[in-house]
N, CA, C, O and CB atoms as a CASP TS submission, in Angstrom:
PFRMAT TS
TARGET T0000
AUTHOR 0000-0000-0000
METHOD Language model
MODEL 1
PARENT N/A
ATOM      1  N   MET     1      21.369  -8.028 -39.730  1.00  0.00           N
ATOM      2  CA  MET     1      21.170  -6.707 -39.144  1.00  0.00           C
ATOM      3  C   MET     1      20.474  -6.880 -37.817  1.00  0.00           C
ATOM      4  O   MET     1      19.827  -7.900 -37.578  1.00  0.00           O
ATOM      5  CB  MET     1      20.355  -5.779 -40.084  1.00  0.00           C
ATOM      6  N   PHE     2      20.603  -5.866 -36.931  1.00  0.00           N
ATOM      7  CA  PHE     2      19.799  -5.915 -35.705  1.00  0.00           C
ATOM      8  C   PHE     2      18.444  -5.297 -35.739  1.00  0.00           C
ATOM      9  O   PHE     2      18.473  -4.115 -36.082  1.00  0.00           O
ATOM     10  CB  PHE     2      20.516  -5.292 -34.662  1.00  0.00           C
ATOM     11  N   HIS     3      17.430  -5.714 -35.513  1.00  0.00           N
ATOM     12  CA  HIS     3      16.222  -5.298 -35.377  1.00  0.00           C
ATOM     13  C   HIS     3      15.674  -4.737 -33.947  1.00  0.00           C
ATOM     14  O   HIS     3      15.532  -5.454 -32.956  1.00  0.00           O
ATOM     15  CB  HIS     3      15.532  -6.328 -35.811  1.00  0.00           C
ATOM     16  N   LEU     4      15.400  -3.403 -33.995  1.00  0.00           N
ATOM     17  CA  LEU     4      15.138  -3.079 -32.480  1.00  0.00           C
ATOM     18  C   LEU     4      13.748  -3.450 -32.288  1.00  0.00           C
ATOM     19  O   LEU     4      12.918  -3.243 -33.173  1.00  0.00           O
ATOM     20  CB  LEU     4      15.377  -1.498 -32.042  1.00  0.00           C
ATOM     21  N   THR     5      13.466  -3.964 -31.224  1.00  0.00           N
ATOM     22  CA  THR     5      12.022  -4.504 -30.858  1.00  0.00           C
ATOM     23  C   THR     5      11.747  -3.645 -29.614  1.00  0.00           C
ATOM     24  O   THR     5      12.661  -3.352 -28.844  1.00  0.00           O
ATOM     25  CB  THR     5      11.925  -6.264 -30.513  1.00  0.00           C
ATOM     26  N   THR     6      10.445  -3.234 -29.421  1.00  0.00           N
ATOM     27  CA  THR     6      10.046  -2.648 -28.499  1.00  0.00           C
ATOM     28  C   THR     6       9.383  -3.522 -27.543  1.00  0.00           C
ATOM     29  O   THR     6       8.764  -4.508 -27.944  1.00  0.00           O
ATOM     30  CB  THR     6       9.381  -1.709 -28.922  1.00  0.00           C
ATOM     31  N   ALA     7       9.475  -3.207 -26.203  1.00  0.00           N
ATOM     32  CA  ALA     7       8.737  -4.042 -25.199  1.00  0.00           C
ATOM     33  C   ALA     7       7.431  -3.813 -25.173  1.00  0.00           C
ATOM     34  O   ALA     7       6.920  -2.726 -24.902  1.00  0.00           O
ATOM     35  CB  ALA     7       9.171  -3.886 -23.907  1.00  0.00           C
ATOM     36  N   VAL     8       6.692  -5.096 -25.529  1.00  0.00           N
ATOM     37  CA  VAL     8       5.137  -4.890 -25.334  1.00  0.00           C
ATOM     38  C   VAL     8       4.668  -5.601 -24.029  1.00  0.00           C
ATOM     39  O   VAL     8       5.154  -6.694 -23.737  1.00  0.00           O
ATOM     40  CB  VAL     8       4.269  -5.518 -26.628  1.00  0.00           C
ATOM     41  N   PRO     9       3.885  -5.098 -23.366  1.00  0.00           N
ATOM     42  CA  PRO     9       3.327  -5.464 -21.938  1.00  0.00           C
ATOM     43  C   PRO     9       2.464  -6.762 -22.209  1.00  0.00           C
ATOM     44  O   PRO     9       1.802  -6.954 -23.228  1.00  0.00           O
ATOM     45  CB  PRO     9       2.339  -4.164 -21.218  1.00  0.00           C
ATOM     46  N   LEU    10       2.553  -7.434 -21.368  1.00  0.00           N
ATOM     47  CA  LEU    10       1.583  -8.825 -21.366  1.00  0.00           C
ATOM     48  C   LEU    10       0.331  -8.420 -21.194  1.00  0.00           C
ATOM     49  O   LEU    10      -0.556  -8.883 -21.911  1.00  0.00           O
ATOM     50  CB  LEU    10       1.849  -9.931 -20.213  1.00  0.00           C
ATOM     51  N   GLN    11       0.045  -7.434 -20.156  1.00  0.00           N
ATOM     52  CA  GLN    11      -1.257  -7.069 -19.973  1.00  0.00           C
ATOM     53  C   GLN    11      -1.741  -5.830 -20.678  1.00  0.00           C
ATOM     54  O   GLN    11      -1.387  -4.678 -20.426  1.00  0.00           O
ATOM     55  CB  GLN    11      -1.452  -6.944 -18.651  1.00  0.00           C
ATOM     56  N   THR    12      -2.619  -6.231 -21.618  1.00  0.00           N
ATOM     57  CA  THR    12      -3.021  -5.142 -22.611  1.00  0.00           C
ATOM     58  C   THR    12      -4.783  -4.996 -22.241  1.00  0.00           C
ATOM     59  O   THR    12      -5.491  -5.874 -21.748  1.00  0.00           O
ATOM     60  CB  THR    12      -2.616  -5.709 -24.460  1.00  0.00           C
ATOM     61  N   GLY    13      -5.163  -3.691 -22.628  1.00  0.00           N
ATOM     62  CA  GLY    13      -6.374  -3.474 -22.281  1.00  0.00           C
ATOM     63  C   GLY    13      -7.015  -3.408 -20.975  1.00  0.00           C
ATOM     64  O   GLY    13      -6.448  -2.777 -20.084  1.00  0.00           O
ATOM     65  N   GLY    14      -8.144  -3.992 -20.750  1.00  0.00           N
ATOM     66  CA  GLY    14      -8.665  -3.749 -19.335  1.00  0.00           C
ATOM     67  C   GLY    14      -9.698  -2.504 -19.275  1.00  0.00           C
ATOM     68  O   GLY    14     -10.866  -2.508 -19.665  1.00  0.00           O
ATOM     69  N   GLY    15      -9.004  -1.479 -18.710  1.00  0.00           N
ATOM     70  CA  GLY    15      -9.679  -0.207 -18.923  1.00  0.00           C
ATOM     71  C   GLY    15     -10.911  -0.040 -17.870  1.00  0.00           C
ATOM     72  O   GLY    15     -11.751   0.835 -18.077  1.00  0.00           O
ATOM     73  N   PHE    16     -10.999  -0.882 -16.755  1.00  0.00           N
ATOM     74  CA  PHE    16     -12.006  -0.743 -15.716  1.00  0.00           C
ATOM     75  C   PHE    16     -12.063   0.474 -15.293  1.00  0.00           C
ATOM     76  O   PHE    16     -13.175   0.986 -15.161  1.00  0.00           O
ATOM     77  CB  PHE    16     -11.844  -1.535 -14.645  1.00  0.00           C
ATOM     78  N   LEU    17     -10.851   1.234 -14.976  1.00  0.00           N
ATOM     79  CA  LEU    17     -11.070   2.606 -14.226  1.00  0.00           C
ATOM     80  C   LEU    17     -11.561   3.576 -15.242  1.00  0.00           C
ATOM     81  O   LEU    17     -12.381   4.427 -14.894  1.00  0.00           O
ATOM     82  CB  LEU    17      -9.692   3.206 -13.520  1.00  0.00           C
ATOM     83  N   TYR    18     -11.109   3.519 -16.530  1.00  0.00           N
ATOM     84  CA  TYR    18     -11.530   4.192 -17.583  1.00  0.00           C
ATOM     85  C   TYR    18     -13.154   4.157 -17.695  1.00  0.00           C
ATOM     86  O   TYR    18     -13.775   5.220 -17.677  1.00  0.00           O
ATOM     87  CB  TYR    18     -10.825   3.624 -18.767  1.00  0.00           C
ATOM     88  N   TRP    19     -13.672   3.195 -17.783  1.00  0.00           N
ATOM     89  CA  TRP    19     -15.138   2.889 -17.986  1.00  0.00           C
ATOM     90  C   TRP    19     -15.767   3.292 -16.596  1.00  0.00           C
ATOM     91  O   TRP    19     -16.862   3.853 -16.627  1.00  0.00           O
ATOM     92  CB  TRP    19     -15.430   1.237 -18.396  1.00  0.00           C
ATOM     93  N   ALA    20     -15.263   3.090 -15.578  1.00  0.00           N
ATOM     94  CA  ALA    20     -15.911   3.605 -14.283  1.00  0.00           C
ATOM     95  C   ALA    20     -15.882   5.099 -14.368  1.00  0.00           C
ATOM     96  O   ALA    20     -16.918   5.675 -14.035  1.00  0.00           O
ATOM     97  CB  ALA    20     -15.142   3.099 -12.929  1.00  0.00           C
ATOM     98  N   VAL    21     -14.933   5.771 -14.732  1.00  0.00           N
ATOM     99  CA  VAL    21     -14.961   7.332 -14.920  1.00  0.00           C
ATOM    100  C   VAL    21     -16.211   7.740 -15.965  1.00  0.00           C
ATOM    101  O   VAL    21     -17.027   8.648 -15.806  1.00  0.00           O
ATOM    102  CB  VAL    21     -13.395   7.878 -15.591  1.00  0.00           C
ATOM    103  N   ILE    22     -16.126   6.935 -16.914  1.00  0.00           N
ATOM    104  CA  ILE    22     -17.238   7.170 -17.941  1.00  0.00           C
ATOM    105  C   ILE    22     -18.677   7.105 -17.299  1.00  0.00           C
ATOM    106  O   ILE    22     -19.485   8.034 -17.344  1.00  0.00           O
ATOM    107  CB  ILE    22     -17.141   6.061 -19.110  1.00  0.00           C
ATOM    108  N   PHE    23     -18.877   5.963 -16.734  1.00  0.00           N
ATOM    109  CA  PHE    23     -20.090   5.796 -15.988  1.00  0.00           C
ATOM    110  C   PHE    23     -20.333   6.895 -14.931  1.00  0.00           C
ATOM    111  O   PHE    23     -21.457   7.375 -14.777  1.00  0.00           O
ATOM    112  CB  PHE    23     -20.066   4.464 -15.335  1.00  0.00           C
ATOM    113  N   PHE    24     -19.349   7.257 -14.261  1.00  0.00           N
ATOM    114  CA  PHE    24     -19.656   8.126 -13.152  1.00  0.00           C
ATOM    115  C   PHE    24     -20.067   9.549 -13.790  1.00  0.00           C
ATOM    116  O   PHE    24     -21.023  10.228 -13.418  1.00  0.00           O
ATOM    117  CB  PHE    24     -18.364   8.230 -12.130  1.00  0.00           C
ATOM    118  N   VAL    25     -19.196   9.860 -14.784  1.00  0.00           N
ATOM    119  CA  VAL    25     -19.796  11.286 -15.577  1.00  0.00           C
ATOM    120  C   VAL    25     -21.068  11.098 -16.156  1.00  0.00           C
ATOM    121  O   VAL    25     -21.701  12.137 -16.343  1.00  0.00           O
ATOM    122  CB  VAL    25     -18.881  11.813 -16.836  1.00  0.00           C
ATOM    123  N   LEU    26     -21.673   9.903 -16.531  1.00  0.00           N
ATOM    124  CA  LEU    26     -22.892   9.750 -17.146  1.00  0.00           C
ATOM    125  C   LEU    26     -23.907   9.860 -16.056  1.00  0.00           C
ATOM    126  O   LEU    26     -24.974  10.445 -16.245  1.00  0.00           O
ATOM    127  CB  LEU    26     -22.979   8.466 -17.916  1.00  0.00           C
ATOM    128  N   ALA    27     -23.581   9.291 -14.887  1.00  0.00           N
ATOM    129  CA  ALA    27     -24.449   9.452 -13.765  1.00  0.00           C
ATOM    130  C   ALA    27     -24.561  10.811 -13.318  1.00  0.00           C
ATOM    131  O   ALA    27     -25.662  11.223 -12.951  1.00  0.00           O
ATOM    132  CB  ALA    27     -24.035   8.656 -12.693  1.00  0.00           C
ATOM    133  N   ILE    28     -23.443  11.636 -13.302  1.00  0.00           N
ATOM    134  CA  ILE    28     -23.788  13.030 -12.690  1.00  0.00           C
ATOM    135  C   ILE    28     -24.535  13.696 -13.983  1.00  0.00           C
ATOM    136  O   ILE    28     -25.468  14.407 -13.610  1.00  0.00           O
ATOM    137  CB  ILE    28     -22.292  13.988 -12.116  1.00  0.00           C
ATOM    138  N   VAL    29     -24.399  13.664 -15.199  1.00  0.00           N
ATOM    139  CA  VAL    29     -25.229  14.250 -16.031  1.00  0.00           C
ATOM    140  C   VAL    29     -26.517  13.775 -16.027  1.00  0.00           C
ATOM    141  O   VAL    29     -27.330  14.634 -16.369  1.00  0.00           O
ATOM    142  CB  VAL    29     -24.774  14.213 -17.175  1.00  0.00           C
ATOM    143  N   ALA    30     -26.971  12.731 -15.765  1.00  0.00           N
ATOM    144  CA  ALA    30     -28.061  12.141 -15.669  1.00  0.00           C
ATOM    145  C   ALA    30     -28.825  12.713 -14.528  1.00  0.00           C
ATOM    146  O   ALA    30     -30.029  12.947 -14.639  1.00  0.00           O
ATOM    147  CB  ALA    30     -27.842  10.815 -15.605  1.00  0.00           C
ATOM    148  N   ALA    31     -28.111  12.963 -13.352  1.00  0.00           N
ATOM    149  CA  ALA    31     -28.759  13.295 -12.183  1.00  0.00           C
ATOM    150  C   ALA    31     -28.979  14.948 -12.313  1.00  0.00           C
ATOM    151  O   ALA    31     -29.854  15.510 -11.655  1.00  0.00           O
ATOM    152  CB  ALA    31     -27.856  12.789 -10.866  1.00  0.00           C
ATOM    153  N   ALA    32     -28.200  15.587 -13.123  1.00  0.00           N
ATOM    154  CA  ALA    32     -28.460  16.850 -13.202  1.00  0.00           C
ATOM    155  C   ALA    32     -29.563  17.208 -14.195  1.00  0.00           C
ATOM    156  O   ALA    32     -30.188  18.259 -14.050  1.00  0.00           O
ATOM    157  CB  ALA    32     -27.297  17.474 -13.469  1.00  0.00           C
ATOM    158  N   VAL    33     -29.843  16.308 -15.269  1.00  0.00           N
ATOM    159  CA  VAL    33     -31.181  16.562 -16.070  1.00  0.00           C
ATOM    160  C   VAL    33     -32.312  15.863 -15.126  1.00  0.00           C
ATOM    161  O   VAL    33     -33.470  16.226 -15.332  1.00  0.00           O
ATOM    162  CB  VAL    33     -31.142  15.820 -17.748  1.00  0.00           C
ATOM    163  N   GLY    34     -32.155  15.209 -14.441  1.00  0.00           N
ATOM    164  CA  GLY    34     -33.249  14.624 -13.498  1.00  0.00           C
ATOM    165  C   GLY    34     -33.554  13.057 -13.777  1.00  0.00           C
ATOM    166  O   GLY    34     -34.506  12.552 -13.183  1.00  0.00           O
ATOM    167  N   ALA    35     -32.845  12.344 -14.582  1.00  0.00           N
ATOM    168  CA  ALA    35     -33.058  11.061 -14.886  1.00  0.00           C
ATOM    169  C   ALA    35     -32.542  10.224 -13.660  1.00  0.00           C
ATOM    170  O   ALA    35     -31.452   9.660 -13.765  1.00  0.00           O
ATOM    171  CB  ALA    35     -32.394  10.723 -16.212  1.00  0.00           C
ATOM    172  N   ARG    36     -33.232  10.123 -12.569  1.00  0.00           N
ATOM    173  CA  ARG    36     -32.566   9.362 -11.382  1.00  0.00           C
ATOM    174  C   ARG    36     -32.411   7.939 -11.591  1.00  0.00           C
ATOM    175  O   ARG    36     -31.448   7.370 -11.076  1.00  0.00           O
ATOM    176  CB  ARG    36     -33.347   9.509 -10.111  1.00  0.00           C
ATOM    177  N   GLY    37     -33.367   7.212 -12.386  1.00  0.00           N
ATOM    178  CA  GLY    37     -33.112   5.709 -12.657  1.00  0.00           C
ATOM    179  C   GLY    37     -31.848   5.631 -13.487  1.00  0.00           C
ATOM    180  O   GLY    37     -31.011   4.799 -13.136  1.00  0.00           O
ATOM    181  N   VAL    38     -31.624   6.320 -14.444  1.00  0.00           N
ATOM    182  CA  VAL    38     -30.260   6.192 -15.312  1.00  0.00           C
ATOM    183  C   VAL    38     -29.194   6.456 -14.256  1.00  0.00           C
ATOM    184  O   VAL    38     -28.310   5.622 -14.061  1.00  0.00           O
ATOM    185  CB  VAL    38     -30.115   7.354 -16.665  1.00  0.00           C
ATOM    186  N   ALA    39     -29.254   7.556 -13.593  1.00  0.00           N
ATOM    187  CA  ALA    39     -28.122   8.097 -12.747  1.00  0.00           C
ATOM    188  C   ALA    39     -27.702   6.854 -11.598  1.00  0.00           C
ATOM    189  O   ALA    39     -26.539   6.667 -11.238  1.00  0.00           O
ATOM    190  CB  ALA    39     -28.682   9.628 -11.936  1.00  0.00           C
ATOM    191  N   GLY    40     -28.789   6.113 -11.141  1.00  0.00           N
ATOM    192  CA  GLY    40     -28.743   5.169 -10.113  1.00  0.00           C
ATOM    193  C   GLY    40     -28.001   3.851 -10.899  1.00  0.00           C
ATOM    194  O   GLY    40     -27.157   3.134 -10.360  1.00  0.00           O
ATOM    195  N   ILE    41     -28.406   3.722 -12.024  1.00  0.00           N
ATOM    196  CA  ILE    41     -27.771   2.436 -12.559  1.00  0.00           C
ATOM    197  C   ILE    41     -26.573   2.670 -13.090  1.00  0.00           C
ATOM    198  O   ILE    41     -25.806   1.707 -13.094  1.00  0.00           O
ATOM    199  CB  ILE    41     -28.529   1.757 -13.560  1.00  0.00           C
ATOM    200  N   SER    42     -26.098   3.921 -13.650  1.00  0.00           N
ATOM    201  CA  SER    42     -25.005   4.315 -13.866  1.00  0.00           C
ATOM    202  C   SER    42     -23.835   4.210 -12.709  1.00  0.00           C
ATOM    203  O   SER    42     -22.736   3.704 -12.937  1.00  0.00           O
ATOM    204  CB  SER    42     -25.270   5.479 -14.278  1.00  0.00           C
ATOM    205  N   MET    43     -24.189   4.708 -11.553  1.00  0.00           N
ATOM    206  CA  MET    43     -23.420   4.651 -10.415  1.00  0.00           C
ATOM    207  C   MET    43     -23.264   3.340  -9.917  1.00  0.00           C
ATOM    208  O   MET    43     -22.179   3.128  -9.377  1.00  0.00           O
ATOM    209  CB  MET    43     -23.920   5.447  -9.455  1.00  0.00           C
ATOM    210  N   GLU    44     -24.069   2.405  -9.959  1.00  0.00           N
ATOM    211  CA  GLU    44     -23.798   1.102  -9.733  1.00  0.00           C
ATOM    212  C   GLU    44     -22.872   0.409 -10.609  1.00  0.00           C
ATOM    213  O   GLU    44     -21.954  -0.273 -10.154  1.00  0.00           O
ATOM    214  CB  GLU    44     -24.901   0.476  -9.724  1.00  0.00           C
ATOM    215  N   VAL    45     -23.065   0.549 -11.752  1.00  0.00           N
ATOM    216  CA  VAL    45     -21.967   0.151 -12.777  1.00  0.00           C
ATOM    217  C   VAL    45     -20.664   0.617 -12.626  1.00  0.00           C
ATOM    218  O   VAL    45     -19.720  -0.154 -12.803  1.00  0.00           O
ATOM    219  CB  VAL    45     -22.291   0.547 -14.041  1.00  0.00           C
ATOM    220  N   ALA    46     -20.466   1.976 -12.272  1.00  0.00           N
ATOM    221  CA  ALA    46     -19.232   2.492 -11.950  1.00  0.00           C
ATOM    222  C   ALA    46     -18.677   2.019 -10.812  1.00  0.00           C
ATOM    223  O   ALA    46     -17.457   1.929 -10.680  1.00  0.00           O
ATOM    224  CB  ALA    46     -19.262   3.753 -11.876  1.00  0.00           C
ATOM    225  N   ARG    47     -19.505   1.688  -9.920  1.00  0.00           N
ATOM    226  CA  ARG    47     -19.024   1.125  -8.410  1.00  0.00           C
ATOM    227  C   ARG    47     -18.440  -0.305  -8.651  1.00  0.00           C
ATOM    228  O   ARG    47     -17.428  -0.727  -8.093  1.00  0.00           O
ATOM    229  CB  ARG    47     -20.404   0.996  -7.213  1.00  0.00           C
ATOM    230  N   ILE    48     -19.231  -1.028  -9.587  1.00  0.00           N
ATOM    231  CA  ILE    48     -18.795  -2.408  -9.895  1.00  0.00           C
ATOM    232  C   ILE    48     -17.412  -2.361 -10.432  1.00  0.00           C
ATOM    233  O   ILE    48     -16.511  -3.107 -10.046  1.00  0.00           O
ATOM    234  CB  ILE    48     -19.736  -3.106 -10.905  1.00  0.00           C
ATOM    235  N   PHE    49     -17.292  -1.452 -11.336  1.00  0.00           N
ATOM    236  CA  PHE    49     -15.965  -1.268 -12.358  1.00  0.00           C
ATOM    237  C   PHE    49     -14.657  -0.928 -11.526  1.00  0.00           C
ATOM    238  O   PHE    49     -13.523  -1.348 -11.755  1.00  0.00           O
ATOM    239  CB  PHE    49     -16.210   0.075 -13.510  1.00  0.00           C
ATOM    240  N   VAL    50     -15.110   0.028 -10.387  1.00  0.00           N
ATOM    241  CA  VAL    50     -14.209   0.243  -9.555  1.00  0.00           C
ATOM    242  C   VAL    50     -13.632  -0.873  -8.636  1.00  0.00           C
ATOM    243  O   VAL    50     -12.441  -1.070  -8.396  1.00  0.00           O
ATOM    244  CB  VAL    50     -14.665   1.173  -8.921  1.00  0.00           C
ATOM    245  N   LEU    51     -14.713  -1.572  -8.163  1.00  0.00           N
ATOM    246  CA  LEU    51     -14.241  -2.745  -7.384  1.00  0.00           C
ATOM    247  C   LEU    51     -13.545  -3.808  -8.097  1.00  0.00           C
ATOM    248  O   LEU    51     -12.725  -4.519  -7.514  1.00  0.00           O
ATOM    249  CB  LEU    51     -15.320  -3.348  -6.740  1.00  0.00           C
ATOM    250  N   ILE    52     -13.815  -3.942  -9.256  1.00  0.00           N
ATOM    251  CA  ILE    52     -13.162  -4.950 -10.178  1.00  0.00           C
ATOM    252  C   ILE    52     -11.549  -4.490 -10.427  1.00  0.00           C
ATOM    253  O   ILE    52     -10.575  -5.242 -10.455  1.00  0.00           O
ATOM    254  CB  ILE    52     -14.057  -4.998 -11.689  1.00  0.00           C
ATOM    255  N   PHE    53     -11.572  -3.171 -10.582  1.00  0.00           N
ATOM    256  CA  PHE    53     -10.060  -2.385 -10.796  1.00  0.00           C
ATOM    257  C   PHE    53      -9.503  -2.759  -9.589  1.00  0.00           C
ATOM    258  O   PHE    53      -8.508  -3.472  -9.712  1.00  0.00           O
ATOM    259  CB  PHE    53     -10.007  -0.603 -10.986  1.00  0.00           C
ATOM    260  N   ILE    54      -9.875  -2.469  -8.343  1.00  0.00           N
ATOM    261  CA  ILE    54      -9.074  -2.572  -7.050  1.00  0.00           C
ATOM    262  C   ILE    54      -8.852  -4.043  -6.970  1.00  0.00           C
ATOM    263  O   ILE    54      -7.710  -4.354  -6.634  1.00  0.00           O
ATOM    264  CB  ILE    54      -9.844  -1.965  -5.685  1.00  0.00           C
ATOM    265  N   ILE    55      -9.689  -5.025  -7.204  1.00  0.00           N
ATOM    266  CA  ILE    55      -9.467  -6.328  -6.961  1.00  0.00           C
ATOM    267  C   ILE    55      -8.248  -6.781  -7.966  1.00  0.00           C
ATOM    268  O   ILE    55      -7.241  -7.366  -7.566  1.00  0.00           O
ATOM    269  CB  ILE    55     -10.826  -7.126  -7.147  1.00  0.00           C
ATOM    270  N   LEU    56      -8.471  -6.457  -9.192  1.00  0.00           N
ATOM    271  CA  LEU    56      -7.311  -6.799 -10.067  1.00  0.00           C
ATOM    272  C   LEU    56      -6.095  -6.055  -9.843  1.00  0.00           C
ATOM    273  O   LEU    56      -5.078  -6.678 -10.147  1.00  0.00           O
ATOM    274  CB  LEU    56      -7.645  -6.623 -11.430  1.00  0.00           C
ATOM    275  N   ALA    57      -5.933  -4.931  -9.409  1.00  0.00           N
ATOM    276  CA  ALA    57      -4.820  -4.361  -8.956  1.00  0.00           C
ATOM    277  C   ALA    57      -4.196  -4.787  -7.894  1.00  0.00           C
ATOM    278  O   ALA    57      -2.966  -4.759  -7.939  1.00  0.00           O
ATOM    279  CB  ALA    57      -4.991  -3.283  -8.790  1.00  0.00           C
ATOM    280  N   ILE    58      -4.871  -5.300  -6.640  1.00  0.00           N
ATOM    281  CA  ILE    58      -4.304  -6.051  -5.595  1.00  0.00           C
ATOM    282  C   ILE    58      -3.884  -7.488  -6.186  1.00  0.00           C
ATOM    283  O   ILE    58      -2.838  -7.949  -5.728  1.00  0.00           O
ATOM    284  CB  ILE    58      -5.344  -6.151  -4.390  1.00  0.00           C
ATOM    285  N   VAL    59      -4.444  -8.110  -6.968  1.00  0.00           N
ATOM    286  CA  VAL    59      -3.858  -9.368  -7.366  1.00  0.00           C
ATOM    287  C   VAL    59      -2.666  -9.134  -8.101  1.00  0.00           C
ATOM    288  O   VAL    59      -1.700  -9.849  -7.836  1.00  0.00           O
ATOM    289  CB  VAL    59      -4.762 -10.183  -8.148  1.00  0.00           C
ATOM    290  N   SER    60      -2.535  -8.039  -9.200  1.00  0.00           N
ATOM    291  CA  SER    60      -1.414  -8.088  -9.884  1.00  0.00           C
ATOM    292  C   SER    60      -0.222  -7.563  -9.024  1.00  0.00           C
ATOM    293  O   SER    60       0.915  -7.859  -9.390  1.00  0.00           O
ATOM    294  CB  SER    60      -1.607  -7.362 -11.114  1.00  0.00           C
ATOM    295  N   LEU    61      -0.405  -6.809  -7.912  1.00  0.00           N
ATOM    296  CA  LEU    61       0.791  -6.534  -7.121  1.00  0.00           C
ATOM    297  C   LEU    61       1.265  -7.539  -6.315  1.00  0.00           C
ATOM    298  O   LEU    61       2.454  -7.548  -5.997  1.00  0.00           O
ATOM    299  CB  LEU    61       0.622  -5.490  -6.331  1.00  0.00           C
ATOM    300  N   LEU    62       0.372  -8.536  -5.873  1.00  0.00           N
ATOM    301  CA  LEU    62       0.631  -9.721  -5.120  1.00  0.00           C
ATOM    302  C   LEU    62       1.368 -10.877  -6.050  1.00  0.00           C
ATOM    303  O   LEU    62       2.104 -11.763  -5.615  1.00  0.00           O
ATOM    304  CB  LEU    62      -0.769 -10.233  -4.523  1.00  0.00           C
ATOM    305  N   LEU    63       1.019 -10.673  -7.357  1.00  0.00           N
ATOM    306  CA  LEU    63       1.654 -11.961  -8.084  1.00  0.00           C
ATOM    307  C   LEU    63       3.103 -11.411  -8.601  1.00  0.00           C
ATOM    308  O   LEU    63       3.865 -12.159  -9.213  1.00  0.00           O
ATOM    309  CB  LEU    63       0.611 -12.568  -9.510  1.00  0.00           C
TER
END
């Protein structure tokens, strides 16, 4: 019998952009509450995740 197989992508997970959005929302909420330290750290983490996402996206497009 023939078994139908589904195509499974080789690249799974990652989610840098997802986590960047989560930390960005956390930074906005923290800034609205007045926790400037948490907001600053969250924005830095979000910025790093966005940079990693952009670098990996460029590398994957070139390969």
